[in-house]
Coordinates of C-alpha atoms in Angstrom, one line a residue:
X1137 CA 22.9 -34.3 -2.6
X1138 CA 25.3 -31.4 -2.5
X1139 CA 28.9 -32.2 -1.6
X1140 CA 32.1 -30.3 -0.9
X1141 CA 35.2 -31.1 -3.0
X1142 CA 36.3 -33.5 -0.2
X1143 CA 33.0 -35.4 -0.5
X1144 CA 31.2 -34.0 2.5
X1145 CA 27.3 -33.9 2.2
X1146 CA 26.3 -30.2 2.7
X1147 CA 22.6 -30.5 1.7
X1148 CA 21.5 -29.9 5.3
X1149 CA 24.1 -27.2 6.0
X1150 CA 22.1 -24.0 6.8
X1151 CA 25.0 -21.9 5.3
X1152 CA 23.9 -23.2 1.8
X1153 CA 20.2 -22.7 2.3
X1154 CA 18.7 -20.4 -0.4
X1155 CA 16.0 -19.1 1.8
X1156 CA 18.5 -18.0 4.4
X1157 CA 20.5 -16.1 1.7
X1158 CA 17.4 -14.5 0.4
X1159 CA 16.9 -13.0 3.9
X1160 CA 20.5 -12.0 4.4
X1161 CA 20.8 -10.3 1.0
X1162 CA 17.2 -9.1 0.6
X1163 CA 18.3 -5.5 0.7
X1164 CA 20.7 -6.1 -2.2
X1165 CA 17.9 -7.4 -4.4
X1166 CA 15.7 -4.5 -3.4
X1167 CA 18.5 -1.9 -4.1
X1168 CA 19.2 -3.5 -7.5
X1169 CA 15.6 -3.4 -8.5
X1170 CA 15.3 0.3 -7.4
X1171 CA 18.4 1.2 -9.4
X1172 CA 17.2 -0.3 -12.7
X1173 CA 13.7 1.2 -12.2
X1174 CA 15.2 4.6 -11.3
X1175 CA 17.2 4.5 -14.6
X1176 CA 14.1 3.6 -16.6
X1177 CA 15.5 0.2 -17.8
X1178 CA 12.1 -1.6 -17.8
X1179 CA 10.6 1.1 -20.0
X1180 CA 13.5 0.8 -22.4
X1181 CA 12.7 -2.9 -22.8
X1182 CA 9.0 -2.4 -23.6
X1183 CA 9.5 -2.9 -27.3
X1184 CA 11.8 -6.0 -27.0
X1185 CA 15.2 -7.3 -25.9
X1186 CA 18.3 -5.1 -25.7
X1187 CA 21.9 -5.8 -24.7
X1188 CA 23.5 -4.2 -21.7
X1189 CA 25.5 -2.0 -24.1
X1190 CA 22.3 -0.8 -25.8
X1191 CA 20.6 -0.2 -22.5
X1192 CA 23.5 1.7 -21.1
X1193 CA 23.7 3.9 -24.2
X1194 CA 20.1 4.8 -23.9
X1195 CA 19.9 5.2 -20.1
X1196 CA 23.2 7.0 -19.5
X1197 CA 24.6 4.2 -17.4
X1198 CA 27.8 2.1 -17.5
X1199 CA 27.4 -1.2 -19.5
X1200 CA 29.6 -3.3 -17.2
X1201 CA 27.9 -2.6 -13.9
X1202 CA 24.5 -2.6 -15.6
X1203 CA 25.1 -6.1 -17.0
X1204 CA 26.0 -7.5 -13.6
X1205 CA 22.9 -6.0 -11.9
X1206 CA 20.7 -7.2 -14.8
X1207 CA 22.1 -10.7 -14.4
X1208 CA 21.3 -10.7 -10.7
X1209 CA 17.7 -9.6 -11.3
X1210 CA 17.4 -12.2 -14.1
X1211 CA 18.1 -14.8 -11.5
X1212 CA 15.2 -13.3 -9.4
X1213 CA 12.8 -13.6 -12.4
X1214 CA 12.5 -10.0 -13.4
X1215 CA 14.4 -10.2 -16.6
X1216 CA 15.5 -13.0 -19.0
X1217 CA 18.9 -13.1 -20.6
X1218 CA 19.0 -14.6 -24.1
X1219 CA 21.5 -15.4 -26.7
X1220 CA 24.0 -12.7 -27.4
X1221 CA 23.5 -11.2 -24.0
X1222 CA 20.2 -9.4 -24.8
X1223 CA 17.9 -8.9 -21.8
X1224 CA 14.1 -9.0 -22.0
X1225 CA 11.3 -8.4 -19.5
X1226 CA 9.5 -11.4 -17.9
X1227 CA 5.8 -11.2 -17.0
X1228 CA 6.8 -10.1 -13.5
X1229 CA 9.3 -7.6 -14.8
X1230 CA 6.6 -6.0 -16.9
X1231 CA 5.1 -4.6 -13.7
X1232 CA 8.2 -2.4 -13.4
X1233 CA 7.2 -0.4 -16.4
X1234 CA 5.6 3.0 -15.9
X1235 CA 3.0 2.6 -18.6
X1236 CA 1.2 -0.7 -17.7
X1237 CA -1.9 -1.3 -15.7
X1238 CA -1.0 -2.2 -12.1
X1239 CA 2.5 -0.8 -12.5
X1240 CA 4.6 -1.2 -9.4
X1241 CA 7.3 1.3 -10.4
X1242 CA 6.2 3.9 -7.8
X1243 CA 6.1 1.2 -5.1
X1244 CA 9.6 0.1 -5.9
X1245 CA 10.9 3.7 -5.8
X1246 CA 9.2 4.2 -2.4
X1247 CA 10.4 0.9 -0.9
X1248 CA 14.0 1.7 -1.9
X1249 CA 13.9 5.4 -0.8
X1250 CA 15.9 6.6 2.1
X1251 CA 12.8 7.1 4.2
X1252 CA 12.0 3.4 3.9
X1253 CA 15.5 2.1 4.1
X1254 CA 16.6 4.1 7.1
X1255 CA 13.4 3.2 8.9
X1256 CA 14.1 -0.5 8.3
X1257 CA 17.7 -0.1 9.6
X1258 CA 16.1 1.1 12.9
X1259 CA 14.2 -2.1 13.6
X1260 CA 16.7 -3.2 16.1
X1261 CA 16.1 -0.1 18.1
X1262 CA 12.3 -0.5 17.6
X1263 CA 12.4 -3.9 19.3
X1264 CA 14.1 -2.3 22.3
X1265 CA 12.1 0.9 22.6
X1266 CA 8.8 0.3 20.7
X1267 CA 9.5 3.6 18.8
X1268 CA 9.1 3.5 15.0
X1269 CA 12.4 3.4 13.2
X1270 CA 11.3 6.4 11.2
X1271 CA 11.0 8.6 14.2
X1272 CA 14.5 7.7 15.4
X1273 CA 16.0 8.2 12.0
X1274 CA 14.3 11.5 11.0
X1275 CA 13.5 13.0 14.4
X1276 CA 9.8 13.5 13.7
X1277 CA 6.7 11.3 13.2
X1278 CA 6.1 10.1 9.6
X1279 CA 3.1 12.2 8.6
X1280 CA 4.5 15.4 10.1
X1281 CA 7.7 14.8 8.1
X1282 CA 5.8 14.4 4.9
X1283 CA 3.7 17.5 5.5
X1284 CA 7.0 19.5 5.6
X1285 CA 8.6 17.7 2.6
X1286 CA 6.2 17.8 -0.4
X1287 CA 8.7 16.2 -2.8
X1288 CA 9.0 13.2 -0.5
X1289 CA 5.3 13.1 0.2
X1290 CA 4.8 12.7 -3.5
X1291 CA 7.0 9.6 -3.5
X1292 CA 4.8 8.1 -0.8
X1293 CA 1.5 9.3 -2.4
X1294 CA 2.5 7.8 -5.7
X1295 CA 3.3 4.5 -4.0
X1296 CA 0.0 4.4 -2.2
X1297 CA -1.8 5.2 -5.5
X1298 CA 0.0 2.3 -7.1
X1299 CA -0.9 -0.1 -4.2
X1300 CA -4.5 1.0 -4.1
X1301 CA -5.2 1.3 -7.8
X1302 CA -8.5 1.3 -9.6
X1303 CA -8.1 -2.5 -9.7
X1304 CA -8.4 -2.7 -5.9
X1305 CA -11.4 -0.3 -5.9
X1306 CA -13.1 -2.4 -8.5
X1307 CA -12.6 -5.6 -6.5
X1308 CA -14.0 -3.9 -3.3
X1309 CA -17.1 -2.6 -5.1
X1310 CA -17.6 -5.9 -6.9
X1311 CA -17.3 -7.9 -3.7
X1312 CA -19.6 -5.9 -1.4
X1313 CA -23.4 -5.7 -2.0
X1314 CA -23.9 -1.9 -2.0
X1315 CA -27.4 -0.6 -1.6
X1316 CA -29.3 0.7 -4.6
X1317 CA -30.0 4.1 -3.1
X1318 CA -28.7 6.4 -0.4
X1319 CA -25.7 8.6 0.4
X1320 CA -22.2 7.3 0.6
X1321 CA -19.6 9.3 2.6
X1322 CA -16.0 8.4 1.7
X1323 CA -14.1 9.4 4.9
X1324 CA -10.4 10.3 4.3
X1325 CA -11.1 9.3 0.8
X1326 CA -8.1 11.0 -0.9
X1327 CA -8.9 12.0 -4.4
X1328 CA -12.1 9.8 -4.5
X1329 CA -11.1 6.8 -6.5
X1330 CA -13.2 4.4 -4.4
X1331 CA -16.1 6.8 -4.4
X1332 CA -15.9 7.2 -8.1
X1333 CA -16.0 3.5 -8.7
X1334 CA -18.9 3.1 -6.2
X1335 CA -21.1 5.8 -7.8
X1336 CA -20.3 4.6 -11.4
X1337 CA -21.4 1.0 -10.6
X1338 CA -24.5 2.1 -8.6
X1339 CA -26.3 5.0 -10.3
X1340 CA -28.9 5.3 -7.6
X1341 CA -26.3 6.4 -5.0
X1342 CA -25.0 9.9 -4.2
X1343 CA -21.7 10.6 -2.5
X1344 CA -19.6 12.9 -0.3
X1345 CA -15.8 12.9 -0.6
X1346 CA -14.3 14.0 2.7
X1347 CA -10.6 14.6 3.3
X1348 CA -8.2 17.5 4.0
X1349 CA -9.1 20.6 2.1
X1350 CA -6.0 20.5 0.0
X1351 CA -6.6 16.9 -1.0
X1352 CA -10.2 17.0 -2.1
X1353 CA -9.5 19.9 -4.5
X1354 CA -7.6 17.4 -6.7
X1355 CA -10.6 15.0 -6.8
X1356 CA -11.3 12.5 -9.6
X1357 CA -15.1 12.8 -9.6
X1358 CA -15.6 15.1 -12.6
X1359 CA -17.4 13.4 -15.6
X1360 CA -20.8 13.4 -17.1
X1361 CA -21.6 10.0 -15.7
X1362 CA -21.4 11.3 -12.1
X1363 CA -22.7 14.8 -12.7
X1364 CA -24.9 16.1 -9.9
X1365 CA -24.3 13.1 -7.7
X1366 CA -21.5 14.1 -5.5
X1367 CA -19.9 16.9 -3.5
X1368 CA -16.6 17.4 -1.6
X1369 CA -16.0 18.6 1.9
X1370 CA -12.7 19.4 3.6
X1371 CA -12.0 18.9 7.3
X1372 CA -10.2 16.9 9.9
X1373 CA -11.3 13.3 10.4
X1374 CA -10.2 13.4 14.1
X1375 CA -12.7 16.2 14.7
X1376 CA -15.8 15.6 12.7
X1377 CA -17.0 14.1 9.5
X1378 CA -20.1 14.9 7.3
X1379 CA -23.4 13.9 8.9
X1380 CA -26.4 12.2 7.2
X1381 CA -24.8 9.4 5.3
X1382 CA -26.4 6.0 4.9
X1383 CA -23.1 4.3 4.3
X1384 CA -19.6 5.4 5.4
X1385 CA -16.4 4.2 3.7
X1386 CA -13.0 4.1 5.5
X1387 CA -10.4 2.6 3.2
X1388 CA -6.7 2.0 4.2
X1389 CA -6.9 4.4 7.1
X1390 CA -7.1 2.6 10.4
X1391 CA -3.9 0.6 9.7
X1392 CA -2.0 3.9 9.8
X1393 CA -2.8 4.6 13.4
X1394 CA -2.5 3.3 16.9
X1395 CA -5.5 1.9 18.7
X1396 CA -5.9 5.2 20.6
X1397 CA -6.0 7.2 17.4
X1398 CA -8.3 4.7 15.7
X1399 CA -10.8 5.1 18.5
X1400 CA -10.7 8.9 17.9
X1401 CA -11.3 8.4 14.2
X1402 CA -14.1 5.9 14.8
X1403 CA -15.7 8.1 17.5
X1404 CA -15.7 11.0 15.1
X1405 CA -17.5 8.9 12.4
X1406 CA -19.9 7.4 14.9
X1407 CA -21.1 10.8 16.1
X1408 CA -22.0 11.7 12.5
X1409 CA -24.1 8.5 12.0
X1410 CA -27.5 7.5 13.1
X1411 CA -28.3 4.0 14.6
X1412 CA -28.6 1.4 11.8
X1413 CA -26.4 3.2 9.3
X1414 CA -23.3 1.2 8.2
X1415 CA -19.5 1.7 8.2
X1416 CA -17.3 -0.2 5.8
X1417 CA -13.7 -0.5 7.1
X1418 CA -11.7 -1.5 4.0
X1419 CA -8.4 -2.8 5.2
X1420 CA -6.2 -5.9 5.4
X1421 CA -7.6 -8.4 7.9
X1422 CA -4.9 -10.7 9.2
X1423 CA -5.7 -14.3 10.1
X1424 CA -6.2 -14.9 13.8
X1425 CA -4.4 -18.3 13.9
X1426 CA -1.0 -17.2 12.8
X1427 CA -1.2 -18.7 9.3
X1428 CA 0.8 -17.1 6.6
X1429 CA -0.6 -13.9 4.9
X1430 CA 0.8 -11.5 2.4
X1431 CA 0.3 -8.5 4.7
X1432 CA 2.4 -9.9 7.6
X1433 CA 5.3 -8.1 5.9
X1434 CA 3.2 -5.0 5.6
X1435 CA 2.6 -5.1 9.3
X1436 CA 6.3 -4.9 9.9
X1437 CA 6.5 -1.9 7.5
X1438 CA 3.9 -0.2 9.7
X1439 CA 6.1 -1.0 12.7
X1440 CA 9.1 0.7 10.9
X1441 CA 7.3 3.8 9.9
X1442 CA 4.5 4.8 12.3
X1443 CA 2.3 3.7 15.2
X1444 CA 0.0 1.8 12.9
X1445 CA -0.5 -1.9 12.4
X1446 CA -2.4 -4.5 10.5
X1447 CA -5.2 -6.2 12.5
X1448 CA -7.1 -9.4 12.9
X1449 CA -10.9 -9.5 12.7
X1450 CA -11.0 -9.8 16.5
X1451 CA -8.9 -6.7 16.9
X1452 CA -11.1 -4.7 14.5
X1453 CA -14.2 -5.9 16.4
X1454 CA -12.7 -4.6 19.7
X1455 CA -12.1 -1.2 18.3
X1456 CA -15.5 -1.0 16.7
X1457 CA -17.4 -2.2 19.8
X1458 CA -15.6 0.4 21.9
X1459 CA -16.6 3.1 19.4
X1460 CA -20.4 2.3 19.3
X1461 CA -20.5 -0.1 16.5
X1462 CA -21.5 -3.8 16.0
X1463 CA -19.3 -5.8 13.6
X1464 CA -21.7 -7.6 11.3
X1465 CA -19.3 -9.5 8.9
X1466 CA -16.0 -9.6 7.1
X1467 CA -16.3 -9.8 3.3
X1468 CA -13.1 -10.9 1.5
X1469 CA -12.2 -9.6 -1.9
X1470 CA -9.9 -10.8 -4.6
X1471 CA -7.5 -7.9 -3.7
X1472 CA -5.5 -7.7 -0.5
X1473 CA -8.0 -5.7 1.6
X1474 CA -11.3 -7.1 3.0
X1475 CA -14.5 -5.3 3.8
X1476 CA -15.3 -5.1 7.5
X1477 CA -19.0 -4.2 7.8
X1478 CA -20.1 -2.6 11.0
X1479 CA -23.4 -1.0 12.1
X1480 CA -23.9 2.0 14.3
X1481 CA -25.7 1.0 17.5

C-alpha cells in the first residue's frame, strides 16, 4: 500500500502509476539516451566502469549534468551505478556501443533525430488530416526529402542497416526452405545483404541484385565464395524488375508504401514472373486479433513518417491476390519479420 503523509491510500491513484509516467515522459528517456550515445558514453565504458567526472573529461561534457542523466538511465536499466559513483554498462546498455554485434547506436541516433522527433510531434495533426507528420513538418514526402539531403539520408540508412542486420538475414534464410537450384532476384535489395546470405547458404543458387543504380554500385557481393554466381541491375521497382527469376525476394519494402503504391510494386514484379514462380515478401506480419506485437509501435512510426503501414496476413493476402498472386503460407522467423510466400498465378 502507498499512502500520503496524511494516511490516504494512493495505490490506485492513476497519478502514481509508473506506466502512465513512462508514457508521459517517454520523450525524456529517449532524448537522454540519444544524448549519451551522441557523446560516445557507451563506448567509453567498454573497458569497465568510470565515474561521471572521468566520463566527462573523456567526452568533453559537464560532469554534473552527465551524472544526472546517467542516473536517470540507470533507473531504466541501461547503466548500473556502483560504489563511488562509477557507472557501468548493463547487458541492455552494451547494445548502445558502436562496436558490438547487433549495435543499436544508429537506431538510437535516428529515433532521436529531428526528422523523427518533429514527425512524432505532428501526430495530433495526423489524426485530424491523415497526412504524415513528416510531410507537415518538412513540407515534402519523406523519401523525396532524403534524396535531397544526403547527410540525413545516411542517418536513416545507418538505422535501417542496424535494424535489418546480418542477424535478421540469417534468421530469414534459416527459417525458409530455399530451393537447391535456380535464380533468386532480390528486388529493392539495397546493398545485397540478404542475397549474400542466401547464396552463401545455398551454393546451387545464382542471384540478381536489383535496386536503384546508385545503390547497387555499393553492393556487398564481392568474395571468392560467390564468384560468378551473381549480377547487379539498376532500375525503378515501380516500372520493371529483372525477368526470368525462379524466386523473388522483397524485404522490408511494402511496409514503406500505401496500398496503391504496393499494388504498383507487386504488379511490376508479377509482370516479370512466370506462373508458378514464387515471391517472398519479408516483412512484419501483425496479428489479426489485436493481440500485442512488438511492431505495433513501428506501425505508428510509419504513420508519422510516410504513407506506409504494417499489415496483417489478411491485408497482405488482399494485396497479393489483387496483383496476380496466391498466398501460400506465412513462415515465422526468430527475428521480427515473417516470410510471406506467394505464387504467381
